[in-house]
XYZ file of C-alpha atoms in Angstrom:
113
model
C 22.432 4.788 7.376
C 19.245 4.862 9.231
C 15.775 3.901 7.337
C 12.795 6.154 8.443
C 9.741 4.704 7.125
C 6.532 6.842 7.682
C 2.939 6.191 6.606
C 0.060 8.755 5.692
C 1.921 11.421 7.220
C -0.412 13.364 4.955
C -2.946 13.446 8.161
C -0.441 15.693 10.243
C -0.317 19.316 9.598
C 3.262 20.843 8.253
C 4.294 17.080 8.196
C 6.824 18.299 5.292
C 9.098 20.522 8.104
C 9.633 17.317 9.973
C 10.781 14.876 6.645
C 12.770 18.080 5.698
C 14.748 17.924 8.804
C 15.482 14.492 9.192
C 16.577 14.592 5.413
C 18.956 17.256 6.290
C 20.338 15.115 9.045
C 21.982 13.193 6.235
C 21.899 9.955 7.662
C 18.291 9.027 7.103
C 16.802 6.889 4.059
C 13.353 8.051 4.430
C 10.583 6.098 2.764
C 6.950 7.737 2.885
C 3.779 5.867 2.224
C 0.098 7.125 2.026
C -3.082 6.824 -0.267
C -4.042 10.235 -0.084
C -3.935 12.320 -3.798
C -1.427 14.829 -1.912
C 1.112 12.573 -1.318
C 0.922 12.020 -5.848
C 0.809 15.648 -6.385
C 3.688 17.693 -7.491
C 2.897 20.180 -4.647
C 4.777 17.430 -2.117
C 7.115 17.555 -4.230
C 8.174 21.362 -4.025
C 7.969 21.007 -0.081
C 10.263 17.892 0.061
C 13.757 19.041 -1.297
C 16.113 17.122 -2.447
C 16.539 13.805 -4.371
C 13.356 11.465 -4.351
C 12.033 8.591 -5.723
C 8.300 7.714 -6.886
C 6.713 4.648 -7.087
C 3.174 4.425 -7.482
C 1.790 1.250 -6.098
C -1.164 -0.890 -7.133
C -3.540 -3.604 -6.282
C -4.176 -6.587 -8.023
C -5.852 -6.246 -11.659
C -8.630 -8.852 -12.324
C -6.148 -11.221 -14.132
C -2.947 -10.728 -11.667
C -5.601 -11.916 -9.138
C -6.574 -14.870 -10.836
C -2.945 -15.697 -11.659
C -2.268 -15.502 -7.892
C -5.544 -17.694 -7.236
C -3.943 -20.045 -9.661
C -0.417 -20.012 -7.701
C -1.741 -20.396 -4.195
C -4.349 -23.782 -5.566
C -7.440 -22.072 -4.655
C -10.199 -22.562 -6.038
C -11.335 -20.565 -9.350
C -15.258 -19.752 -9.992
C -16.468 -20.800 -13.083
C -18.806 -17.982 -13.175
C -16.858 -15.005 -14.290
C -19.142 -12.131 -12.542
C -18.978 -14.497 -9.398
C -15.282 -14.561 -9.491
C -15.226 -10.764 -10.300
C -17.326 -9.817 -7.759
C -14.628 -11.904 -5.134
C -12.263 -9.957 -6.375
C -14.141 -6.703 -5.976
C -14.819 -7.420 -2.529
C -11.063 -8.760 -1.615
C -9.845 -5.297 -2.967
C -7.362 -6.539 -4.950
C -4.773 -7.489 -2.337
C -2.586 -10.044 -2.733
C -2.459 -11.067 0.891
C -6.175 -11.332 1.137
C -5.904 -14.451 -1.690
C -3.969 -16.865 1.152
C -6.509 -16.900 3.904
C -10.139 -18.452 2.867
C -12.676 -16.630 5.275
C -13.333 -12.954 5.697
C -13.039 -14.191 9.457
C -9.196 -15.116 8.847
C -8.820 -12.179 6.162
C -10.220 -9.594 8.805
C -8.320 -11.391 11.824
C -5.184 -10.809 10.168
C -5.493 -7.102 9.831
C -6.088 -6.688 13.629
C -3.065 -9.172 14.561
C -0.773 -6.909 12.427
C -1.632 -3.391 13.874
């Protein structure tokens, strides 16, 4: 089995051909990822044939993030809107809780592309 794993594929035009024809290679495990409202709409759906899975993914709410504050020992404002507005500004993402400057949280996205 071969895993094809392809992200906001959305962006290229008649994307859907492409998928369609790896998928009826038969040997591909395709995985697509994107944030754009296509890619939730049942319209993808009646391009891509065949069997599929959905998973709709999601950041952080206010108290997973301060449960995951809470598991990685850092530090927890005592002023609610302070602590809200972090989280507001982090975005929600888990990852962004384990580094302590926006320095280190911004470094980290340009090491990984």
């Amino acid at each position: 089995m071969k895993y094809l794993f392809v992200d906001e594929i959305q962006n290229v035009k008649d994307f859907e051909e492409v998928i369609n024809a790896f998928r009826e290679d038969g040997d591909y495990s395709i995985f697509i990822t994107g944030s754009n409202s296509y890619l939730l709409s049942g319209e993808l759906i009646t391009k891509l044939t065949g069997r599929y899975i959905e998973f709709e993914m999601y950041t952080l709410t206010f108290e997973e993030y301060i449960g995951m504050k809470e598991f990685y020992g850092k530090a927890i404002n005592a002023n609610s809107t302070q602590e809200f507005d972090q989280y507001i500004y982090d975005g929600g993402f888990p990852k962004a809780l384990r580094y302590d400057t926006m320095e280190d949280k911004r470094g980290v996205a340009y090491r990984h592309q």
